Short mmCIF file of C-alpha atoms in Angstrom, two decimals:
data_model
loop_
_atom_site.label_atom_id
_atom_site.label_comp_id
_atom_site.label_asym_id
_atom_site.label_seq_id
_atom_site.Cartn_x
_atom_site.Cartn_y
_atom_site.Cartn_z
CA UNK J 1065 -49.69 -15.91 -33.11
CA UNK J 1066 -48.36 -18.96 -31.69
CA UNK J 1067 -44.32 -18.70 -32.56
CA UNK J 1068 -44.03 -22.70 -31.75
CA UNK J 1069 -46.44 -24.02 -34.32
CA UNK J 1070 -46.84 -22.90 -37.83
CA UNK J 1071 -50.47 -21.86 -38.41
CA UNK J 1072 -53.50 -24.34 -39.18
CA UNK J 1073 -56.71 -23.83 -41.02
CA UNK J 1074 -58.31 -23.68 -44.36
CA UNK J 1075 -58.49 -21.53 -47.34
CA UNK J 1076 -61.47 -21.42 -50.01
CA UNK J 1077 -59.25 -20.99 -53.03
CA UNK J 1078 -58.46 -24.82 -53.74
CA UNK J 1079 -62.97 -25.09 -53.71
CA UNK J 1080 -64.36 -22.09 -55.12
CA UNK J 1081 -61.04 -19.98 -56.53
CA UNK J 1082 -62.46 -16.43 -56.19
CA UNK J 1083 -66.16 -17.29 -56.02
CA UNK J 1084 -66.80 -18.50 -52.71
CA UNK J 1085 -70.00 -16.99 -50.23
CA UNK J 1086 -70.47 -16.29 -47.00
CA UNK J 1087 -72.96 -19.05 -46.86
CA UNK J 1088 -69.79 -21.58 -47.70
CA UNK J 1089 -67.34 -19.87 -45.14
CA UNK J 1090 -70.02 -20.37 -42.29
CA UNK J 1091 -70.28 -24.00 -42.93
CA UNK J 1092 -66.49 -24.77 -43.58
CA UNK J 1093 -66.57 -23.18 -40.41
CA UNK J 1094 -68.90 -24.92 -37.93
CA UNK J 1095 -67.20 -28.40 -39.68
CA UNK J 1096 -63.93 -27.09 -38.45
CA UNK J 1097 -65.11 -26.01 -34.91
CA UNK J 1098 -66.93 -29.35 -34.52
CA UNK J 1099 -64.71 -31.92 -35.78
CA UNK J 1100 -60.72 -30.26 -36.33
CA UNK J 1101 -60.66 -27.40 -33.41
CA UNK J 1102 -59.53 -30.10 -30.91
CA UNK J 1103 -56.32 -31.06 -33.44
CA UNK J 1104 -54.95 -27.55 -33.75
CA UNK J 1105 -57.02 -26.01 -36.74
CA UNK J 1106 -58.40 -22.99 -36.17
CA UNK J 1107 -58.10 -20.53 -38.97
CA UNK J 1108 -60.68 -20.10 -41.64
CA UNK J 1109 -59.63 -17.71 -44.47
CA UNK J 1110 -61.40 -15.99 -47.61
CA UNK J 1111 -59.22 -16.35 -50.57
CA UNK J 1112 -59.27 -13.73 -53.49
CA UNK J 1113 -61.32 -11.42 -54.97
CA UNK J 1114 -64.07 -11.47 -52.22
CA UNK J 1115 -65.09 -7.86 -53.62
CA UNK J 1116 -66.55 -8.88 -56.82
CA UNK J 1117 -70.12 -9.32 -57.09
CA UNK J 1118 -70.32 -11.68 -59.84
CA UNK J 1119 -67.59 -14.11 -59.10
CA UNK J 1120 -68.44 -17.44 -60.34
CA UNK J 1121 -66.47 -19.58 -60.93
CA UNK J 1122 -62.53 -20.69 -60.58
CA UNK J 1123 -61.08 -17.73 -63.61
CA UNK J 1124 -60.84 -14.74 -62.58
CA UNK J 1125 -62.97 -11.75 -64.58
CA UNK J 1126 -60.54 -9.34 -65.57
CA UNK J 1127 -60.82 -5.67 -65.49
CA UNK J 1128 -64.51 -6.04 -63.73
CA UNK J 1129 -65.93 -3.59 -61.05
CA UNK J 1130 -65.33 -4.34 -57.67
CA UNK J 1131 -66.88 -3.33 -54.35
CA UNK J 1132 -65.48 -0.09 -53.04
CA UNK J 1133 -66.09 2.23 -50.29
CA UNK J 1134 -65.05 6.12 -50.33
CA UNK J 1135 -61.58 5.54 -49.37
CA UNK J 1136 -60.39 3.16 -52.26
CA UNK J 1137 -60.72 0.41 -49.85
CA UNK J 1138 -62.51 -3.00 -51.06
CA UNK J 1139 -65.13 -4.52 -49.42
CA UNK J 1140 -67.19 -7.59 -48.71
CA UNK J 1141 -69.77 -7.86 -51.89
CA UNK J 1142 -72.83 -7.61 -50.49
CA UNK J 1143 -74.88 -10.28 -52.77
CA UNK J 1144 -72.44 -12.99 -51.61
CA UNK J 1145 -71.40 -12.07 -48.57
CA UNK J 1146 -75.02 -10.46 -46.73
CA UNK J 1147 -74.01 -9.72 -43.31
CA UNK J 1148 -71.59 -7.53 -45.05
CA UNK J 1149 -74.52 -5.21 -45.85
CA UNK J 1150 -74.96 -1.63 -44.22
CA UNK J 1151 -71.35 -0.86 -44.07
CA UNK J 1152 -70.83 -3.84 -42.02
CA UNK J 1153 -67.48 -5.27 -43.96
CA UNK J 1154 -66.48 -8.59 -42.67
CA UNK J 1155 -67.40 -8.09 -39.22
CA UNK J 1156 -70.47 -10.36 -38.55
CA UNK J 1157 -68.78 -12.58 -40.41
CA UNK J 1158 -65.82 -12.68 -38.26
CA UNK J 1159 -67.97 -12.27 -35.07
CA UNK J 1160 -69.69 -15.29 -35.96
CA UNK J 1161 -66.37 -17.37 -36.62
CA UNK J 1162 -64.64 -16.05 -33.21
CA UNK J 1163 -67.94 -17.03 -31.52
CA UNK J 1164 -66.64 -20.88 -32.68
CA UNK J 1165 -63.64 -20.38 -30.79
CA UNK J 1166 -61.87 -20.09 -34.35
CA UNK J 1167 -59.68 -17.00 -36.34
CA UNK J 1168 -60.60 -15.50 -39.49
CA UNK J 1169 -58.81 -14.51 -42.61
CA UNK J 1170 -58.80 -12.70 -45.76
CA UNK J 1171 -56.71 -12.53 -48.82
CA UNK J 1172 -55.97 -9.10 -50.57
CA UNK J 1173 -54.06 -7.81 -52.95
CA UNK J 1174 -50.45 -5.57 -53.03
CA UNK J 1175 -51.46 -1.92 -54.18
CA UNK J 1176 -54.18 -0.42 -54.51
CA UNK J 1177 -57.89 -0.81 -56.85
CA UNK J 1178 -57.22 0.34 -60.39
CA UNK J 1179 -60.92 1.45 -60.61
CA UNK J 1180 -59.81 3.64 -57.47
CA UNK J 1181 -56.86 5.34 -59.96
CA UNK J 1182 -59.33 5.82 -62.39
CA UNK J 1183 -62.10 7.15 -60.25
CA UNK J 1184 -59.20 9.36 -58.45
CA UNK J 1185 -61.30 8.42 -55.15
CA UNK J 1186 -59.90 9.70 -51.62
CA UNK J 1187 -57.25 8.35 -49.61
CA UNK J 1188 -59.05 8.24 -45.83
CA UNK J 1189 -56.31 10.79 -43.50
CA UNK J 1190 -55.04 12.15 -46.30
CA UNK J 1191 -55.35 15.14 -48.83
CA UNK J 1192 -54.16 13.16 -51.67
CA UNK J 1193 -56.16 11.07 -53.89
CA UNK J 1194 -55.87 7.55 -55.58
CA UNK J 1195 -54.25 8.99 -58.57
CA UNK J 1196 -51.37 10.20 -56.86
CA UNK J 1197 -50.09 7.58 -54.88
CA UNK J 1198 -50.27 5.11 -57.81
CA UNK J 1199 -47.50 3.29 -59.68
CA UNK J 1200 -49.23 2.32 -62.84
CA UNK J 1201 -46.25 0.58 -63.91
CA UNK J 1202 -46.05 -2.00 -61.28
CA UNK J 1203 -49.26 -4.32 -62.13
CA UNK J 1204 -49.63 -7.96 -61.26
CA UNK J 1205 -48.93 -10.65 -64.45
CA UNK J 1206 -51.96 -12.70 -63.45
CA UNK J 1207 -54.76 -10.67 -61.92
CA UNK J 1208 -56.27 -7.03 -62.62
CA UNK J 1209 -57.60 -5.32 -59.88
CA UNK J 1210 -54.48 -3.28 -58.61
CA UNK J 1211 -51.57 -0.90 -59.27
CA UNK J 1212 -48.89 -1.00 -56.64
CA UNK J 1213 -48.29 2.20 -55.05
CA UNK J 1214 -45.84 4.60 -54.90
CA UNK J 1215 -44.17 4.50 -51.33
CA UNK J 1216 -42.09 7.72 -51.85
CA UNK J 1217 -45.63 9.92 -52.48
CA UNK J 1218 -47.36 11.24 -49.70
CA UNK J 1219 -50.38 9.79 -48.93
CA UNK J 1220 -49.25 5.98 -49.37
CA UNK J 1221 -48.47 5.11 -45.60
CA UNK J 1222 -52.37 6.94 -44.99
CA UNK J 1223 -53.81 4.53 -47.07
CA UNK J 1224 -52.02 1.55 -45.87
CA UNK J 1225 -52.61 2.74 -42.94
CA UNK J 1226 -56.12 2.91 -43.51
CA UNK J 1227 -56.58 -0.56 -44.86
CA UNK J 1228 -55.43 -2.11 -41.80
CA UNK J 1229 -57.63 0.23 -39.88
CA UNK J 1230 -60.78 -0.94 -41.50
CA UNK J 1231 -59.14 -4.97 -40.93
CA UNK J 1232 -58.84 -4.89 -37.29
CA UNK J 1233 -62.25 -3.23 -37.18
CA UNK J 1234 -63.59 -6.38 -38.95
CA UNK J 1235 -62.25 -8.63 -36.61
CA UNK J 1236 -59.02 -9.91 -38.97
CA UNK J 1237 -56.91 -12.39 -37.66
CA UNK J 1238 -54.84 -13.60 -40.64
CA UNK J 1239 -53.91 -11.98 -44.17
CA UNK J 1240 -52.72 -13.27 -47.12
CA UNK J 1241 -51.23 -10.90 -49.40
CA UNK J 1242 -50.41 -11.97 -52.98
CA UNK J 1243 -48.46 -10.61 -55.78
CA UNK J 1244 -45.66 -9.48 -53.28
CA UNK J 1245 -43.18 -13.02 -52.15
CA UNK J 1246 -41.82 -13.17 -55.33
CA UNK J 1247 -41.81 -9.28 -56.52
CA UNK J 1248 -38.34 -8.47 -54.38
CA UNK J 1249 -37.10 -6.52 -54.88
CA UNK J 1250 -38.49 -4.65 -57.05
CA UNK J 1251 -41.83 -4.11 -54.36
CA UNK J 1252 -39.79 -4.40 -51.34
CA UNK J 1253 -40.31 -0.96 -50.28
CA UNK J 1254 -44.18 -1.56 -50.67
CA UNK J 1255 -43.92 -4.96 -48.96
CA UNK J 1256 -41.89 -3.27 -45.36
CA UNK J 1257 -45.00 -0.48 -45.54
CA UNK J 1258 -47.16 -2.97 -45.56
CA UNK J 1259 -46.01 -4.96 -43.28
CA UNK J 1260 -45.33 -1.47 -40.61
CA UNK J 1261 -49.39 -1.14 -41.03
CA UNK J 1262 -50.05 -4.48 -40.37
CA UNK J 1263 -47.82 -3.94 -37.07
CA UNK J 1264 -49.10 -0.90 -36.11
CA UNK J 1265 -52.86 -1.23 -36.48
CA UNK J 1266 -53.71 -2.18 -33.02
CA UNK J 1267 -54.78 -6.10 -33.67
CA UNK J 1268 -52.57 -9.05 -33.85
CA UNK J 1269 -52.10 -10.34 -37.44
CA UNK J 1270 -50.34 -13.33 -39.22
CA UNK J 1271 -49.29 -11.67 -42.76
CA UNK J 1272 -48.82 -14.51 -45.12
CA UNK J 1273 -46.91 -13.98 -48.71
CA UNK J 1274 -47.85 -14.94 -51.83
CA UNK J 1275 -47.08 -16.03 -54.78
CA UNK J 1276 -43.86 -18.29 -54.43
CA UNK J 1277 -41.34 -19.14 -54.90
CA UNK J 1278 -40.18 -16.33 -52.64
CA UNK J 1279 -36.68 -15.64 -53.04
CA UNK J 1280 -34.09 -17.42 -51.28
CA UNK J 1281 -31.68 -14.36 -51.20
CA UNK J 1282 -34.27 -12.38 -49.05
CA UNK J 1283 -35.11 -15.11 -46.53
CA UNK J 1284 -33.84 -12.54 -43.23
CA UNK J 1285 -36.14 -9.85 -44.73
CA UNK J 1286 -39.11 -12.39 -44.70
CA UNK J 1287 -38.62 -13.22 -41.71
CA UNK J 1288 -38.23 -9.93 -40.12
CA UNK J 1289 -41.68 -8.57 -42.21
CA UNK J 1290 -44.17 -11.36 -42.11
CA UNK J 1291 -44.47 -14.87 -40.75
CA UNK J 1292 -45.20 -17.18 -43.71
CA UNK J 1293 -44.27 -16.96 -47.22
CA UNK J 1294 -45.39 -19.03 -50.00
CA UNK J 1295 -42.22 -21.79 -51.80
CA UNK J 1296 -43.78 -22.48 -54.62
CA UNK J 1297 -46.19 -21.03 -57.22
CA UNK J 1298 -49.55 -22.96 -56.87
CA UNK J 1299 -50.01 -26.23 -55.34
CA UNK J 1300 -52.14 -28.89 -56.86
CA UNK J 1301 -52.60 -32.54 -56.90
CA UNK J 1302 -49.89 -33.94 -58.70
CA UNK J 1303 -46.82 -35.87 -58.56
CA UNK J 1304 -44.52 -33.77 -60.47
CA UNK J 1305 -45.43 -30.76 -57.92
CA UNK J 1306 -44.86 -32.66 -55.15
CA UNK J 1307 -41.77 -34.16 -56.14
CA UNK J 1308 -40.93 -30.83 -56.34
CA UNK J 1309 -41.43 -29.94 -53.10
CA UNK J 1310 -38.52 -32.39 -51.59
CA UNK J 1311 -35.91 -29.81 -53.65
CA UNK J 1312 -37.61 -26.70 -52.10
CA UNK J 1313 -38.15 -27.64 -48.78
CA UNK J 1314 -34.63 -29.23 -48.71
CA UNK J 1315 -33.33 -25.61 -49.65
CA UNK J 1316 -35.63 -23.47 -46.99
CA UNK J 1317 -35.76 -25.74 -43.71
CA UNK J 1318 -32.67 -23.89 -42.13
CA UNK J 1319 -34.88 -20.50 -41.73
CA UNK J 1320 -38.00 -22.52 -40.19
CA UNK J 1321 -39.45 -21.96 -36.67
CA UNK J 1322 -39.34 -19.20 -33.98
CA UNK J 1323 -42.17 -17.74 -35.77
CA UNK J 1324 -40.99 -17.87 -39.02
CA UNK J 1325 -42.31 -20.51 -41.46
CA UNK J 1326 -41.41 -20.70 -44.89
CA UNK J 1327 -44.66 -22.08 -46.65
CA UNK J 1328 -45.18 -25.07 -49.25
CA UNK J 1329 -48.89 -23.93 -50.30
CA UNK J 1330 -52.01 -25.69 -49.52
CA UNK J 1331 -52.79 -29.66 -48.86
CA UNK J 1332 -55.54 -29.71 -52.05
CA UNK J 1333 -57.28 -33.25 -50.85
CA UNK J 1334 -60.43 -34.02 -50.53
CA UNK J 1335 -62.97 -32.33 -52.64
CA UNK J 1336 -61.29 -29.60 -55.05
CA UNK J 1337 -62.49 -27.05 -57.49
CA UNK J 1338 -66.48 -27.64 -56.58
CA UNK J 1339 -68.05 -24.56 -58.51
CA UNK J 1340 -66.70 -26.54 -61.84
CA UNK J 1341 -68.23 -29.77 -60.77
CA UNK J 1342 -69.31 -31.47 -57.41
CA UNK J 1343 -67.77 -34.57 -57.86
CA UNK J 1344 -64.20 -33.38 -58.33
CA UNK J 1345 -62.10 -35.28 -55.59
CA UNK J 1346 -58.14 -35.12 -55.17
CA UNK J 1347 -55.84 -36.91 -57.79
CA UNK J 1348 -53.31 -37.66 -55.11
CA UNK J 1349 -53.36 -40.93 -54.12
CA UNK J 1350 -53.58 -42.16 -50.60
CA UNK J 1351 -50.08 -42.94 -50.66
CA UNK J 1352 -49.10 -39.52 -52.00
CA UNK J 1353 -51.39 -37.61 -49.40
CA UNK J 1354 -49.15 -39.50 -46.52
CA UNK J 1355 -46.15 -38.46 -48.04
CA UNK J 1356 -47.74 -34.95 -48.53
CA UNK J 1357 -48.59 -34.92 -45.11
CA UNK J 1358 -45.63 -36.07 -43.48
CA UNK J 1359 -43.05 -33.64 -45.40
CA UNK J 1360 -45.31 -30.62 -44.92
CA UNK J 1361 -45.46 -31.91 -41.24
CA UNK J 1362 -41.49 -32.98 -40.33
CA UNK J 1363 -40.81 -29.65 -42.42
CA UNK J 1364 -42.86 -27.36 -40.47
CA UNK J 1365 -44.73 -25.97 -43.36
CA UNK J 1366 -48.24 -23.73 -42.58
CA UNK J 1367 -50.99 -26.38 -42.75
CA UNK J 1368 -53.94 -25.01 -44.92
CA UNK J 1369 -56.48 -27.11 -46.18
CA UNK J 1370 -57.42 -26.75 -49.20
CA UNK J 1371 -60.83 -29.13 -49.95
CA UNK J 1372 -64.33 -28.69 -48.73
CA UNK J 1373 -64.48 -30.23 -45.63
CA UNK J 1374 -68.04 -31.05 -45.44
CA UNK J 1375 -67.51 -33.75 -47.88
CA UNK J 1376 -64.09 -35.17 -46.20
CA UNK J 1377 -64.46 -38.96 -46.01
CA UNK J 1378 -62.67 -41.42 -43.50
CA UNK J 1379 -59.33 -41.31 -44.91
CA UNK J 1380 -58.94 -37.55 -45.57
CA UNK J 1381 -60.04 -36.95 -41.43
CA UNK J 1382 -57.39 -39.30 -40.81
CA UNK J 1383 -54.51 -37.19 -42.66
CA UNK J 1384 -55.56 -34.22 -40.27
CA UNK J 1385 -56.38 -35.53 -36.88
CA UNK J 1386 -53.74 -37.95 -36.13
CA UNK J 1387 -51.75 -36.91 -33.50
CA UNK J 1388 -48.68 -38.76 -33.91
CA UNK J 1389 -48.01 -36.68 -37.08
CA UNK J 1390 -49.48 -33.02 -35.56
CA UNK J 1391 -47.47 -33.71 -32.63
CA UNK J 1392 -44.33 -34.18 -34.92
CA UNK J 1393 -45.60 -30.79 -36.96
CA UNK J 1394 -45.76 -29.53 -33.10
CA UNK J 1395 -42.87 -30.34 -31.70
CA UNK J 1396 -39.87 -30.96 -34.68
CA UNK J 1397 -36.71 -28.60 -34.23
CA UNK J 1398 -33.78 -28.40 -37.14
CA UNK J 1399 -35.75 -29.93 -39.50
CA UNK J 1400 -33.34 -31.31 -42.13
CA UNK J 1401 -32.96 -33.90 -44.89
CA UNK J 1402 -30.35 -36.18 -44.84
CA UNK J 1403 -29.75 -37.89 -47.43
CA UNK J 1404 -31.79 -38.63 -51.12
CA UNK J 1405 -30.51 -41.99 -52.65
CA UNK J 1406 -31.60 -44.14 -55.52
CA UNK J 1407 -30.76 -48.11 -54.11
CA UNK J 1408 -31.74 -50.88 -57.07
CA UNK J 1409 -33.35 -47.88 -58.93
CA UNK J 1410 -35.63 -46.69 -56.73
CA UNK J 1411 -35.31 -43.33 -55.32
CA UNK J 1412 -35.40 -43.13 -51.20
CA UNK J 1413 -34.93 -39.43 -49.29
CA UNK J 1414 -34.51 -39.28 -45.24
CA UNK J 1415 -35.38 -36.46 -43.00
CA UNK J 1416 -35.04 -35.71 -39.69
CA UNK J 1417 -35.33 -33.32 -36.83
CA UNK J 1418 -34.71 -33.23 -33.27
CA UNK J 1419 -37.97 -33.55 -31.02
CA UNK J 1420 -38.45 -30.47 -28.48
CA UNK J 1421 -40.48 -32.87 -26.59
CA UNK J 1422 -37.59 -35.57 -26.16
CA UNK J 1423 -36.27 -37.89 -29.03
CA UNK J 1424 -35.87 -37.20 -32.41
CA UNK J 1425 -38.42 -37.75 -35.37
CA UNK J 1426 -37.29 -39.27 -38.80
CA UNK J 1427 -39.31 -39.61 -42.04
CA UNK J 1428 -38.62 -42.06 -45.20
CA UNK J 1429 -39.99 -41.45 -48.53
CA UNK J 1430 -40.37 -43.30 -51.84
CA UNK J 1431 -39.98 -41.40 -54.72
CA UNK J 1432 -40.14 -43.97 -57.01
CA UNK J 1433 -42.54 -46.24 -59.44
CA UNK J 1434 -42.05 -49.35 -57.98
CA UNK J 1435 -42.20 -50.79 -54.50
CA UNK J 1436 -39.15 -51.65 -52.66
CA UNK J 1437 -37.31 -52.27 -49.45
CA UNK J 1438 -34.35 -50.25 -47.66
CA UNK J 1439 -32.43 -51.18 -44.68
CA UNK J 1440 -32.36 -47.95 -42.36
CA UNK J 1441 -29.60 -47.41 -40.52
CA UNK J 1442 -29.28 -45.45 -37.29
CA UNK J 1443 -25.55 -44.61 -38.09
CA UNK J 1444 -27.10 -42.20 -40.73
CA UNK J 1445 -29.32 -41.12 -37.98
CA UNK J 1446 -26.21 -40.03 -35.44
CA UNK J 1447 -28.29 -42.49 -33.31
CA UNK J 1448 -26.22 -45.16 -31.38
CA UNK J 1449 -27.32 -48.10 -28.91
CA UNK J 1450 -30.66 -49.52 -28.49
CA UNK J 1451 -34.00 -47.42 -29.49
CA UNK J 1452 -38.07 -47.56 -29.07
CA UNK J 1453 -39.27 -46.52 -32.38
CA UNK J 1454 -43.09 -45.54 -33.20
CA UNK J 1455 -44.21 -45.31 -36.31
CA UNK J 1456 -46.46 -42.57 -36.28
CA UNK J 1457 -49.01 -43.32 -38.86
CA UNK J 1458 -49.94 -46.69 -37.55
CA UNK J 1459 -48.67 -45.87 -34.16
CA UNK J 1460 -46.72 -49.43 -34.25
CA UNK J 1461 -43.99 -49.84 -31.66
CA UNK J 1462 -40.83 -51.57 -32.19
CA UNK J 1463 -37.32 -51.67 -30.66
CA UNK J 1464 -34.54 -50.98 -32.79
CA UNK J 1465 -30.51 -51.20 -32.62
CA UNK J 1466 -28.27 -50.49 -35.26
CA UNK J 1467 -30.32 -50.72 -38.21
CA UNK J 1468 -34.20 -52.13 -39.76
CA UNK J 1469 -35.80 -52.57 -42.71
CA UNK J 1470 -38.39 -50.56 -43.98
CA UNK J 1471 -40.66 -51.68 -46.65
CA UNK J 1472 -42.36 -48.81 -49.01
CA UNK J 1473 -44.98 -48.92 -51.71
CA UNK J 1474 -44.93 -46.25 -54.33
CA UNK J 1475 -44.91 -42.89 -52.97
CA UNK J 1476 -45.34 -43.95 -49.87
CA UNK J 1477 -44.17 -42.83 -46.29
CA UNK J 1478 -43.61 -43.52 -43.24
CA UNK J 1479 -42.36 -41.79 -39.78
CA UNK J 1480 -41.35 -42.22 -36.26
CA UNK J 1481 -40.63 -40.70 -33.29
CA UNK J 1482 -37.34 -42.59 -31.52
CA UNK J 1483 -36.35 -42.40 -28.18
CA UNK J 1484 -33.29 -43.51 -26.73
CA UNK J 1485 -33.33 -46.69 -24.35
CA UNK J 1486 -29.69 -48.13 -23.62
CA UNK J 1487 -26.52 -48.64 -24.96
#
């Protein structure tokens, strides 16, 4: 992967939850290659459960059967995902998305299939079965389909082994694996053999975590087993969550970059949740989608779309091709807040980072209810003497010294780059 820039793409869970087809992947797809490629977005990933055959809509179905093949290792259900059919897996699909001149992805699941357990099916390489590598006590709070398994038995690394076999063979360029960011340590042994497959199967990976919030305590291990971990639980379109986010990315933006990039979940705008109803559309405003965009961006967070992009309007292609704001996602170093004030009751917070390109990048946000106006100083900044200062949403140019006003609706922001011009 690219160790500069966090990764960009999309991820079906925020549309279809575990219920998404092949049919849906292919056309998230070609709207990607056509109209986002040229801005940096180029993975397209298959969120959970892609195994179950009658998937249908956002809940999951517990305790339901799921696609296997002889090894205990899920596969692509056939009815949803066709090319999958003959013992195929993923790979047309992934064929077919690499042919676009984008990467593909999959999500799975710590452990392995508790139908596999049950059945006591074979571990491929091994002499041992399902049943013996288990750890029926480890099972995941939220979802069904998996024990974790027992790293000390023999027979555990074969099947991880094994999965990761049967992904590069499919073409995999990106995994998410849940139930394991926020499991330390109790999984961390299962997490490091994962992660040794993953490294060892031949084909370059990015291994994302999931669920959040990871632990704080174990950043060094993330960093030294996978290269994006979720912050958070779940990220949806409200205010409360994304007020929220100032706190955790405030507490994680020391261990981002160099390949390591601590994640604040997906950007759910556009059109969300659309096997419930069609017509569902984002609850963030416009104004909260900037401010959305611009921490996620000056923080260095992965960039995963969460809506369906065929039915992005105007606005919503303007959050994710403006280049003033990728650049900044690009190109920001030491990423930092400095300072979160209330002035005459409304609540203000600053960030900034140093440009790698030249300059340095800083980012206002208003946290409050009403609108108001701050003057911005440059002392606060380190910055001294006379500066050009673009605001990169509008891409307005100004020259600044010493300090300016900045004017803020609610939960809006703003950003620019500034570059030194005299004393």
């Amino acid at each position: 992967m690219n160790e500069l820039r966090a990764p960009m793409g999309w991820n079906s869970w925020d549309c279809y939850g575990p219920a998404v087809d092949e049919a849906t992947v292919r056309k998230n797809a070609e709207f990607m290659a056509e109209h986002l490629k040229q801005h940096g977005w180029e993975y397209v990933v298959v969120d959970i459960q892609w195994s179950n055959p009658t998937a249908s809509e956002h809940e999951y179905q517990p305790f339901t059967e799921l696609c296997m093949d002889e090894y205990s290792r899920l596969i692509p259900a056939e009815n949803r995902f066709p090319s999958s059919a003959g013992g195929k897996g993923f790979a047309p699909l992934a064929e077919y998305i690499h042919s676009l001149g984008l990467k593909f992805g999959i999500h799975i699941m710590r452990g392995i299939p508790r139908q596999a357990v049950h059945q006591n099916t074979k571990i491929k390489g091994s002499k041992k079965t399902a049943r013996q590598i288990a750890q029926t006590a480890s099972i995941c709070g939220w979802n069904t389909d998996m024990y974790g398994v027992d790293v000390s038995k023999e027979g555990a690394r074969e099947y991880y082994d094994s999965l990761f076999e049967l992904y590069a063979s499919w073409g995999v360029d990106f995994i998410k694996c849940d139930d394991i960011a926020r499991e330390l340590p109790h999984e961390e042994a299962e997490l490091v053999l994962l992660s040794e497959a993953l490294h060892g199967c031949g084909r370059e990976m990015v291994l994302s975590l999931s669920p959040g919030p990871a632990l704080l305590e174990k950043a060094e291990l993330y960093k030294q087993v996978a290269d994006m971990w979720r912050i958070t639980d779940d990220f949806w379109d409200k205010w409360d969550l994304l007020y929220d986010m100032f706190s955790r990315t405030e507490k994680w933006c020391t261990h981002t970059g160099a390949g390591n990039w601590p994640d604040a979940d997906m950007l759910p705008i556009g059109p969300l949740r659309q096997n419930y109803d069609k017509k569902n559309w984002t609850k963030f405003t416009k104004n909260e989608q900037v401010t959305m965009m611009t921490l996620w961006s000056i923080f260095r967070s992965p960039l995963m779309i969460g809506g369906e992009m065929t039915g992005f309007d105007e606005f919503t292609m303007s959050l994710l091709t403006n280049e003033r704001i990728l650049g900044m996602h690009k190109n920001a170093r030491h990423s930092h807040q400095v300072w979160r004030r209330k002035i005459d009751g409304t609540e203000y917070i600053l960030w900034t980072a140093a440009a790698a390109d030249g300059g340095q990048y800083a980012a206002l946000f208003h946290a409050g209810e009403e609108p108001g106006s701050i003057m911005l100083s440059l002392a606060d900044l380190e910055l001294y003497g006379t500066y050009k200062a673009a605001e990169l949403w509008s891409g307005e140019e100004s020259t600044i010294e010493g300090s300016f006003e900045v004017s803020l609706a609610r939960h809006e922001a703003k950003a620019w780059k500034l570059e030194y011009l005299s004393e």
